mmCIF file of C-alpha atoms in Angstrom:
data_model
loop_
_atom_site.group_PDB
_atom_site.id
_atom_site.type_symbol
_atom_site.label_atom_id
_atom_site.label_comp_id
_atom_site.label_asym_id
_atom_site.label_seq_id
_atom_site.Cartn_x
_atom_site.Cartn_y
_atom_site.Cartn_z
ATOM 1 C CA UNK A 1 12.961 36.094 4.767
ATOM 2 C CA UNK A 2 11.961 36.847 1.190
ATOM 3 C CA UNK A 3 8.572 36.786 -0.480
ATOM 4 C CA UNK A 4 7.997 34.514 -3.444
ATOM 5 C CA UNK A 5 7.965 37.500 -5.797
ATOM 6 C CA UNK A 6 11.420 38.574 -4.570
ATOM 7 C CA UNK A 7 12.724 35.023 -5.023
ATOM 8 C CA UNK A 8 11.275 35.055 -8.542
ATOM 9 C CA UNK A 9 13.128 38.287 -9.342
ATOM 10 C CA UNK A 10 16.417 36.795 -8.123
ATOM 11 C CA UNK A 11 15.914 33.658 -10.215
ATOM 12 C CA UNK A 12 14.837 35.651 -13.259
ATOM 13 C CA UNK A 13 17.972 37.776 -13.167
ATOM 14 C CA UNK A 14 20.198 34.698 -12.774
ATOM 15 C CA UNK A 15 18.439 32.425 -15.310
ATOM 16 C CA UNK A 16 16.508 34.623 -17.768
ATOM 17 C CA UNK A 17 15.907 31.749 -20.218
ATOM 18 C CA UNK A 18 15.013 28.946 -17.808
ATOM 19 C CA UNK A 19 12.580 30.789 -15.526
ATOM 20 C CA UNK A 20 9.325 31.052 -17.437
ATOM 21 C CA UNK A 21 7.091 33.085 -15.142
ATOM 22 C CA UNK A 22 5.190 33.413 -11.893
ATOM 23 C CA UNK A 23 1.485 32.836 -11.399
ATOM 24 C CA UNK A 24 0.193 35.006 -8.545
ATOM 25 C CA UNK A 25 -3.496 34.705 -9.398
ATOM 26 C CA UNK A 26 -3.884 31.376 -7.575
ATOM 27 C CA UNK A 27 -5.860 31.058 -4.339
ATOM 28 C CA UNK A 28 -2.768 29.357 -2.875
ATOM 29 C CA UNK A 29 0.783 30.672 -2.802
ATOM 30 C CA UNK A 30 2.337 31.979 -6.085
ATOM 31 C CA UNK A 31 3.994 29.301 -8.210
ATOM 32 C CA UNK A 32 7.141 29.859 -10.280
ATOM 33 C CA UNK A 33 7.322 28.021 -13.609
ATOM 34 C CA UNK A 34 10.660 26.537 -14.686
ATOM 35 C CA UNK A 35 11.995 24.838 -17.796
ATOM 36 C CA UNK A 36 11.934 21.042 -17.073
ATOM 37 C CA UNK A 37 15.454 20.541 -18.428
ATOM 38 C CA UNK A 38 16.979 23.372 -16.367
ATOM 39 C CA UNK A 39 15.445 22.519 -12.996
ATOM 40 C CA UNK A 40 18.582 20.858 -11.651
ATOM 41 C CA UNK A 41 20.772 23.863 -12.351
ATOM 42 C CA UNK A 42 18.246 26.160 -10.678
ATOM 43 C CA UNK A 43 17.853 23.772 -7.753
ATOM 44 C CA UNK A 44 21.571 23.855 -7.051
ATOM 45 C CA UNK A 45 21.471 27.656 -7.117
ATOM 46 C CA UNK A 46 18.451 27.707 -4.771
ATOM 47 C CA UNK A 47 20.191 25.378 -2.360
ATOM 48 C CA UNK A 48 23.630 27.004 -2.333
ATOM 49 C CA UNK A 49 22.924 30.720 -2.747
ATOM 50 C CA UNK A 50 23.608 32.660 0.460
ATOM 51 C CA UNK A 51 20.402 34.688 0.292
ATOM 52 C CA UNK A 52 18.133 31.722 -0.526
ATOM 53 C CA UNK A 53 19.545 28.605 1.195
ATOM 54 C CA UNK A 54 16.703 26.217 0.400
ATOM 55 C CA UNK A 55 18.139 23.243 2.257
ATOM 56 C CA UNK A 56 14.974 21.147 2.359
ATOM 57 C CA UNK A 57 12.704 19.720 -0.311
ATOM 58 C CA UNK A 58 9.488 19.222 1.620
ATOM 59 C CA UNK A 59 7.503 17.650 -1.176
ATOM 60 C CA UNK A 60 7.839 16.722 -4.824
ATOM 61 C CA UNK A 61 4.625 15.681 -6.493
ATOM 62 C CA UNK A 62 3.568 14.801 -10.008
ATOM 63 C CA UNK A 63 0.286 16.005 -11.462
ATOM 64 C CA UNK A 64 -1.651 15.045 -14.560
ATOM 65 C CA UNK A 65 -2.917 18.390 -15.861
ATOM 66 C CA UNK A 66 -5.296 16.645 -18.296
ATOM 67 C CA UNK A 67 -5.243 19.749 -20.500
ATOM 68 C CA UNK A 68 -4.899 17.933 -23.825
ATOM 69 C CA UNK A 69 -7.552 17.010 -26.359
ATOM 70 C CA UNK A 70 -10.017 14.549 -24.807
ATOM 71 C CA UNK A 71 -11.639 11.878 -26.946
ATOM 72 C CA UNK A 72 -13.491 8.652 -26.188
ATOM 73 C CA UNK A 73 -12.523 5.236 -27.469
ATOM 74 C CA UNK A 74 -15.078 2.647 -28.603
ATOM 75 C CA UNK A 75 -15.650 1.418 -25.015
ATOM 76 C CA UNK A 76 -16.309 4.920 -23.698
ATOM 77 C CA UNK A 77 -12.986 5.388 -21.913
ATOM 78 C CA UNK A 78 -11.273 8.776 -21.968
ATOM 79 C CA UNK A 79 -8.187 9.207 -24.103
ATOM 80 C CA UNK A 80 -6.105 12.349 -23.761
ATOM 81 C CA UNK A 81 -3.712 13.533 -26.456
ATOM 82 C CA UNK A 82 -1.284 16.386 -26.028
ATOM 83 C CA UNK A 83 -1.176 18.623 -23.015
ATOM 84 C CA UNK A 84 1.280 18.365 -20.149
ATOM 85 C CA UNK A 85 2.269 16.489 -17.020
ATOM 86 C CA UNK A 86 3.621 18.679 -14.231
ATOM 87 C CA UNK A 87 5.924 18.301 -11.264
ATOM 88 C CA UNK A 88 5.614 20.611 -8.261
ATOM 89 C CA UNK A 89 8.478 21.289 -5.859
ATOM 90 C CA UNK A 90 7.796 22.658 -2.377
ATOM 91 C CA UNK A 91 11.016 24.033 -0.929
ATOM 92 C CA UNK A 92 11.742 25.224 2.558
ATOM 93 C CA UNK A 93 14.682 27.086 4.024
ATOM 94 C CA UNK A 94 15.162 26.177 7.663
ATOM 95 C CA UNK A 95 17.859 28.832 8.099
ATOM 96 C CA UNK A 96 16.018 31.755 6.554
ATOM 97 C CA UNK A 97 12.434 30.659 7.319
ATOM 98 C CA UNK A 98 11.189 31.052 3.759
ATOM 99 C CA UNK A 99 9.329 28.847 1.353
ATOM 100 C CA UNK A 100 8.857 28.674 -2.390
ATOM 101 C CA UNK A 101 6.894 26.552 -4.828
ATOM 102 C CA UNK A 102 8.238 25.639 -8.248
ATOM 103 C CA UNK A 103 6.529 23.961 -11.152
ATOM 104 C CA UNK A 104 7.769 22.307 -14.326
ATOM 105 C CA UNK A 105 5.547 21.092 -17.145
ATOM 106 C CA UNK A 106 6.612 18.476 -19.674
ATOM 107 C CA UNK A 107 4.730 17.270 -22.758
ATOM 108 C CA UNK A 108 2.485 14.278 -22.061
ATOM 109 C CA UNK A 109 3.841 12.150 -24.905
ATOM 110 C CA UNK A 110 7.452 12.383 -23.729
ATOM 111 C CA UNK A 111 7.518 13.741 -20.174
ATOM 112 C CA UNK A 112 11.208 14.282 -19.425
ATOM 113 C CA UNK A 113 12.272 16.262 -16.379
ATOM 114 C CA UNK A 114 15.760 16.701 -14.992
ATOM 115 C CA UNK A 115 16.138 14.799 -11.716
ATOM 116 C CA UNK A 116 16.960 16.704 -8.522
ATOM 117 C CA UNK A 117 17.664 13.540 -6.509
ATOM 118 C CA UNK A 118 21.330 14.494 -6.307
ATOM 119 C CA UNK A 119 20.484 17.993 -5.038
ATOM 120 C CA UNK A 120 18.068 16.980 -2.273
ATOM 121 C CA UNK A 121 18.166 13.269 -1.429
ATOM 122 C CA UNK A 122 14.527 13.344 -0.346
ATOM 123 C CA UNK A 123 13.647 13.745 -4.016
ATOM 124 C CA UNK A 124 14.837 10.205 -4.782
ATOM 125 C CA UNK A 125 11.729 8.304 -3.646
ATOM 126 C CA UNK A 126 9.348 11.146 -4.530
ATOM 127 C CA UNK A 127 10.565 11.056 -8.113
ATOM 128 C CA UNK A 128 10.226 7.302 -8.178
ATOM 129 C CA UNK A 129 6.626 7.679 -7.041
ATOM 130 C CA UNK A 130 5.885 10.260 -9.747
ATOM 131 C CA UNK A 131 7.481 7.916 -12.270
ATOM 132 C CA UNK A 132 5.512 4.934 -10.977
ATOM 133 C CA UNK A 133 2.081 6.534 -10.919
ATOM 134 C CA UNK A 134 2.306 9.107 -13.750
ATOM 135 C CA UNK A 135 5.151 7.922 -15.958
ATOM 136 C CA UNK A 136 7.237 11.079 -15.709
ATOM 137 C CA UNK A 137 10.817 10.285 -16.709
ATOM 138 C CA UNK A 138 13.439 11.881 -14.481
ATOM 139 C CA UNK A 139 16.681 12.209 -16.399
ATOM 140 C CA UNK A 140 19.860 11.145 -14.551
ATOM 141 C CA UNK A 141 17.958 9.687 -11.610
ATOM 142 C CA UNK A 142 20.164 7.136 -9.757
ATOM 143 C CA UNK A 143 17.552 4.363 -9.585
ATOM 144 C CA UNK A 144 14.386 5.134 -11.518
ATOM 145 C CA UNK A 145 12.252 2.026 -10.886
ATOM 146 C CA UNK A 146 8.723 1.578 -9.595
ATOM 147 C CA UNK A 147 8.304 2.187 -5.880
ATOM 148 C CA UNK A 148 4.683 1.206 -5.124
ATOM 149 C CA UNK A 149 3.284 -0.917 -7.944
ATOM 150 C CA UNK A 150 4.798 -4.328 -8.794
ATOM 151 C CA UNK A 151 7.761 -4.174 -11.153
ATOM 152 C CA UNK A 152 5.887 -6.032 -13.896
ATOM 153 C CA UNK A 153 2.873 -3.700 -13.784
ATOM 154 C CA UNK A 154 1.904 -2.056 -17.054
ATOM 155 C CA UNK A 155 0.810 1.561 -17.291
ATOM 156 C CA UNK A 156 0.744 4.441 -14.844
ATOM 157 C CA UNK A 157 -2.413 4.369 -12.702
ATOM 158 C CA UNK A 158 -2.822 8.034 -11.741
ATOM 159 C CA UNK A 159 -2.991 9.293 -15.303
ATOM 160 C CA UNK A 160 -6.480 10.604 -15.992
ATOM 161 C CA UNK A 161 -6.941 8.335 -19.007
ATOM 162 C CA UNK A 162 -5.638 5.189 -17.273
ATOM 163 C CA UNK A 163 -7.544 2.007 -17.990
ATOM 164 C CA UNK A 164 -7.389 -0.770 -15.444
ATOM 165 C CA UNK A 165 -6.158 -4.096 -16.817
ATOM 166 C CA UNK A 166 -8.520 -7.043 -16.445
ATOM 167 C CA UNK A 167 -6.044 -9.443 -14.889
ATOM 168 C CA UNK A 168 -2.763 -9.286 -13.007
ATOM 169 C CA UNK A 169 -0.824 -12.567 -12.835
ATOM 170 C CA UNK A 170 -4.049 -14.535 -13.283
ATOM 171 C CA UNK A 171 -5.922 -12.607 -10.592
ATOM 172 C CA UNK A 172 -9.063 -10.814 -11.718
ATOM 173 C CA UNK A 173 -8.903 -7.148 -10.740
ATOM 174 C CA UNK A 174 -12.432 -5.828 -11.293
ATOM 175 C CA UNK A 175 -15.070 -6.648 -8.688
ATOM 176 C CA UNK B 1 -15.749 -32.851 27.176
ATOM 177 C CA UNK B 2 -15.541 -33.428 30.906
ATOM 178 C CA UNK B 3 -12.237 -35.254 30.560
ATOM 179 C CA UNK B 4 -10.229 -33.232 32.974
ATOM 180 C CA UNK B 5 -12.616 -32.912 35.877
ATOM 181 C CA UNK B 6 -14.193 -36.395 35.809
ATOM 182 C CA UNK B 7 -12.205 -39.091 34.072
ATOM 183 C CA UNK B 8 -8.609 -38.412 34.985
ATOM 184 C CA UNK B 9 -9.018 -38.972 38.707
ATOM 185 C CA UNK B 10 -10.503 -42.493 38.540
ATOM 186 C CA UNK B 11 -8.530 -45.022 36.571
ATOM 187 C CA UNK B 12 -5.748 -42.972 34.908
ATOM 188 C CA UNK B 13 -7.193 -44.030 31.587
ATOM 189 C CA UNK B 14 -8.694 -41.589 29.123
ATOM 190 C CA UNK B 15 -11.319 -42.843 26.732
ATOM 191 C CA UNK B 16 -12.188 -40.723 23.735
ATOM 192 C CA UNK B 17 -12.686 -40.965 20.042
ATOM 193 C CA UNK B 18 -9.478 -40.192 18.168
ATOM 194 C CA UNK B 19 -11.423 -37.651 16.146
ATOM 195 C CA UNK B 20 -12.611 -35.840 19.240
ATOM 196 C CA UNK B 21 -9.207 -35.901 20.846
ATOM 197 C CA UNK B 22 -7.430 -34.558 17.788
ATOM 198 C CA UNK B 23 -10.043 -31.910 17.112
ATOM 199 C CA UNK B 24 -9.992 -30.820 20.732
ATOM 200 C CA UNK B 25 -6.219 -30.538 20.643
ATOM 201 C CA UNK B 26 -6.249 -28.664 17.364
ATOM 202 C CA UNK B 27 -8.933 -26.161 18.234
ATOM 203 C CA UNK B 28 -7.421 -25.459 21.627
ATOM 204 C CA UNK B 29 -4.134 -24.242 20.220
ATOM 205 C CA UNK B 30 -4.738 -22.426 16.968
ATOM 206 C CA UNK B 31 -1.383 -20.780 16.455
ATOM 207 C CA UNK B 32 -1.727 -17.868 14.118
ATOM 208 C CA UNK B 33 0.779 -16.376 11.743
ATOM 209 C CA UNK B 34 1.963 -12.986 12.963
ATOM 210 C CA UNK B 35 0.798 -11.192 9.870
ATOM 211 C CA UNK B 36 -0.853 -7.797 9.695
ATOM 212 C CA UNK B 37 -1.759 -5.841 6.588
ATOM 213 C CA UNK B 38 -3.627 -2.642 7.426
ATOM 214 C CA UNK B 39 -5.815 -1.046 10.077
ATOM 215 C CA UNK B 40 -7.452 -4.427 10.869
ATOM 216 C CA UNK B 41 -4.008 -5.512 12.056
ATOM 217 C CA UNK B 42 -4.177 -2.859 14.790
ATOM 218 C CA UNK B 43 -7.436 -4.384 15.965
ATOM 219 C CA UNK B 44 -5.929 -7.863 15.735
ATOM 220 C CA UNK B 45 -2.986 -6.722 17.861
ATOM 221 C CA UNK B 46 -5.419 -5.227 20.381
ATOM 222 C CA UNK B 47 -7.149 -8.596 20.465
ATOM 223 C CA UNK B 48 -3.835 -10.291 21.178
ATOM 224 C CA UNK B 49 -2.908 -7.821 23.900
ATOM 225 C CA UNK B 50 -3.712 -8.213 27.576
ATOM 226 C CA UNK B 51 -7.126 -6.560 27.696
ATOM 227 C CA UNK B 52 -8.816 -8.978 25.268
ATOM 228 C CA UNK B 53 -6.188 -11.702 25.570
ATOM 229 C CA UNK B 54 -6.443 -13.920 22.503
ATOM 230 C CA UNK B 55 -4.028 -16.235 24.266
ATOM 231 C CA UNK B 56 -6.809 -17.578 26.486
ATOM 232 C CA UNK B 57 -8.140 -19.378 23.390
ATOM 233 C CA UNK B 58 -4.678 -20.731 22.648
ATOM 234 C CA UNK B 59 -4.021 -18.276 19.846
ATOM 235 C CA UNK B 60 -0.344 -17.375 19.838
ATOM 236 C CA UNK B 61 1.285 -15.396 17.038
ATOM 237 C CA UNK B 62 4.205 -17.274 15.490
ATOM 238 C CA UNK B 63 6.828 -15.769 13.274
ATOM 239 C CA UNK B 64 7.069 -18.418 10.599
ATOM 240 C CA UNK B 65 4.324 -20.004 8.534
ATOM 241 C CA UNK B 66 5.864 -23.436 9.164
ATOM 242 C CA UNK B 67 4.705 -23.382 12.810
ATOM 243 C CA UNK B 68 1.213 -22.039 12.169
ATOM 244 C CA UNK B 69 -2.274 -23.482 12.061
ATOM 245 C CA UNK B 70 -4.151 -20.369 11.038
ATOM 246 C CA UNK B 71 -3.585 -17.131 9.216
ATOM 247 C CA UNK B 72 -5.740 -14.068 9.859
ATOM 248 C CA UNK B 73 -5.859 -11.921 6.754
ATOM 249 C CA UNK B 74 -6.186 -8.629 8.586
ATOM 250 C CA UNK B 75 -6.464 -5.823 6.075
ATOM 251 C CA UNK B 76 -6.400 -4.709 2.468
ATOM 252 C CA UNK B 77 -4.929 -7.307 0.144
ATOM 253 C CA UNK B 78 -3.138 -5.491 -2.651
ATOM 254 C CA UNK B 79 -2.290 -7.411 -5.787
ATOM 255 C CA UNK B 80 1.375 -7.156 -4.904
ATOM 256 C CA UNK B 81 0.705 -8.639 -1.455
ATOM 257 C CA UNK B 82 -1.660 -11.320 -2.811
ATOM 258 C CA UNK B 83 1.231 -13.164 -4.447
ATOM 259 C CA UNK B 84 3.081 -13.117 -1.102
ATOM 260 C CA UNK B 85 0.023 -14.286 0.853
ATOM 261 C CA UNK B 86 -0.366 -17.228 -1.483
ATOM 262 C CA UNK B 87 3.244 -18.152 -0.940
ATOM 263 C CA UNK B 88 2.957 -17.892 2.873
ATOM 264 C CA UNK B 89 -0.197 -19.997 2.800
ATOM 265 C CA UNK B 90 1.509 -22.675 0.764
ATOM 266 C CA UNK B 91 4.312 -22.883 3.339
ATOM 267 C CA UNK B 92 1.919 -23.619 6.214
ATOM 268 C CA UNK B 93 1.551 -27.302 7.225
ATOM 269 C CA UNK B 94 -1.809 -29.073 7.054
ATOM 270 C CA UNK B 95 -4.316 -28.702 8.595
ATOM 271 C CA UNK B 96 -4.460 -24.969 7.976
ATOM 272 C CA UNK B 97 -7.226 -22.460 8.408
ATOM 273 C CA UNK B 98 -7.855 -18.956 7.170
ATOM 274 C CA UNK B 99 -9.831 -16.197 8.853
ATOM 275 C CA UNK B 100 -10.608 -13.296 6.549
ATOM 276 C CA UNK B 101 -10.877 -10.248 8.781
ATOM 277 C CA UNK B 102 -12.672 -7.079 7.758
ATOM 278 C CA UNK B 103 -14.375 -5.748 4.646
ATOM 279 C CA UNK B 104 -11.191 -5.355 2.575
ATOM 280 C CA UNK B 105 -10.119 -8.973 2.911
ATOM 281 C CA UNK B 106 -13.709 -10.169 2.459
ATOM 282 C CA UNK B 107 -14.613 -8.269 -0.676
ATOM 283 C CA UNK B 108 -12.282 -5.346 -1.358
ATOM 284 C CA UNK B 109 -14.158 -3.035 1.013
ATOM 285 C CA UNK B 110 -14.000 0.649 0.036
ATOM 286 C CA UNK B 111 -11.668 -0.213 -2.848
ATOM 287 C CA UNK B 112 -14.184 -2.443 -4.595
ATOM 288 C CA UNK B 113 -14.819 -0.071 -7.503
ATOM 289 C CA UNK B 114 -11.803 2.167 -8.074
ATOM 290 C CA UNK B 115 -9.063 0.183 -6.379
ATOM 291 C CA UNK B 116 -6.840 -0.617 -9.328
ATOM 292 C CA UNK B 117 -4.310 -2.206 -6.985
ATOM 293 C CA UNK B 118 -6.589 -4.177 -4.613
ATOM 294 C CA UNK B 119 -7.645 -7.786 -4.809
ATOM 295 C CA UNK B 120 -11.423 -7.867 -4.373
ATOM 296 C CA UNK B 121 -11.523 -10.507 -1.672
ATOM 297 C CA UNK B 122 -8.705 -12.748 -0.484
ATOM 298 C CA UNK B 123 -10.823 -15.811 -1.354
ATOM 299 C CA UNK B 124 -9.761 -15.240 -4.960
ATOM 300 C CA UNK B 125 -6.306 -16.620 -4.146
ATOM 301 C CA UNK B 126 -6.686 -18.805 -1.022
ATOM 302 C CA UNK B 127 -9.659 -20.739 0.465
ATOM 303 C CA UNK B 128 -11.223 -18.863 3.401
ATOM 304 C CA UNK B 129 -12.817 -20.701 6.345
ATOM 305 C CA UNK B 130 -14.370 -17.846 8.302
ATOM 306 C CA UNK B 131 -15.297 -14.338 7.197
ATOM 307 C CA UNK B 132 -15.409 -11.670 9.907
ATOM 308 C CA UNK B 133 -17.353 -8.574 8.787
ATOM 309 C CA UNK B 134 -16.554 -5.083 10.001
ATOM 310 C CA UNK B 135 -14.385 -2.121 9.131
ATOM 311 C CA UNK B 136 -12.410 -2.924 11.171
ATOM 312 C CA UNK B 137 -14.134 -5.614 13.269
ATOM 313 C CA UNK B 138 -14.047 -5.124 17.017
ATOM 314 C CA UNK B 139 -12.063 -7.690 19.034
ATOM 315 C CA UNK B 140 -15.352 -9.285 20.095
ATOM 316 C CA UNK B 141 -16.159 -9.876 16.416
ATOM 317 C CA UNK B 142 -12.795 -11.524 15.893
ATOM 318 C CA UNK B 143 -13.525 -13.754 18.909
ATOM 319 C CA UNK B 144 -16.802 -14.740 17.280
ATOM 320 C CA UNK B 145 -14.871 -15.601 14.131
ATOM 321 C CA UNK B 146 -12.450 -17.730 16.086
ATOM 322 C CA UNK B 147 -15.305 -19.521 17.878
ATOM 323 C CA UNK B 148 -16.876 -20.233 14.489
ATOM 324 C CA UNK B 149 -13.545 -21.684 13.432
ATOM 325 C CA UNK B 150 -13.516 -23.799 16.609
ATOM 326 C CA UNK B 151 -16.950 -25.099 15.691
ATOM 327 C CA UNK B 152 -15.688 -25.983 12.254
ATOM 328 C CA UNK B 153 -12.637 -27.802 13.567
ATOM 329 C CA UNK B 154 -14.736 -29.651 16.167
ATOM 330 C CA UNK B 155 -16.877 -31.180 13.426
ATOM 331 C CA UNK B 156 -13.958 -32.394 11.358
ATOM 332 C CA UNK B 157 -13.145 -36.033 10.957
ATOM 333 C CA UNK B 158 -9.863 -37.831 10.353
ATOM 334 C CA UNK B 159 -11.467 -39.558 7.408
ATOM 335 C CA UNK B 160 -12.297 -36.467 5.454
ATOM 336 C CA UNK B 161 -12.654 -32.785 5.965
ATOM 337 C CA UNK B 162 -16.291 -31.726 6.368
ATOM 338 C CA UNK B 163 -17.955 -28.397 6.701
#
């Protein structure tokens, strides 16, 4: 069983360019930041390395950081420009009883993250959910379509500057 | 109506208005579509189960809309589901009745303000006969709704549908 700092040191020595840092100041567990286009490579290493053996992706979740420049449009709705969208990966090793949390951040205007659906199959639907609700594009995902909202829905509802449409297929949405 | 205990034994002839006879037959066997949406569906299933026994009112869940007289909208109607509900309703034969069960189906419930994906009341897509309030309604409340529906069916006429 390794601590998250030890896992960070292993990753940093293997991938000096792709591993960006570790944030230990959080009230929760430390989070390791990764380059969004290198996450698949690192995931395969985390899964297959003898001393890490992260065989289970417990959770993959998308987050709107809302750290861009906030303005208001003429109706008073928030608009956010710049900043990032993030994806968090919670990994677990059943064999070695250790856990680690990874994070990638992609620019809000073109959020592209490498898919890990072919590394852990549980990532498939989780990535589809993050795509559906936040619009994060997962590169090389086998079937990146909406999972919850209807296929003809426009926009990504969990973005902080999302504006609800007035109608959907002739049905009024607002109360 | 006193038909069974009084009239049958005497002359083997039943006398009734066609309206009354049809309405009595219809309200005594309201077959419902086996259709659950959210937590209200759990309460609806409890109502159907042996303790509350919806069957004693002639309510039997059927598995196809083509054999159903009533549909109980039991739960949150999302916009995605609303298109399906409309389609199921259109496949049911006349006469057909709708019971809207619980706050979500009545008006959107807790999703009324921020529910981007919820239809604010199923009466926006299909005509509702009886609204049952509650979140979720107890089985007794659903009984009350069904008895209200019985009352409504009893007052119908072959000539035209009345309230």
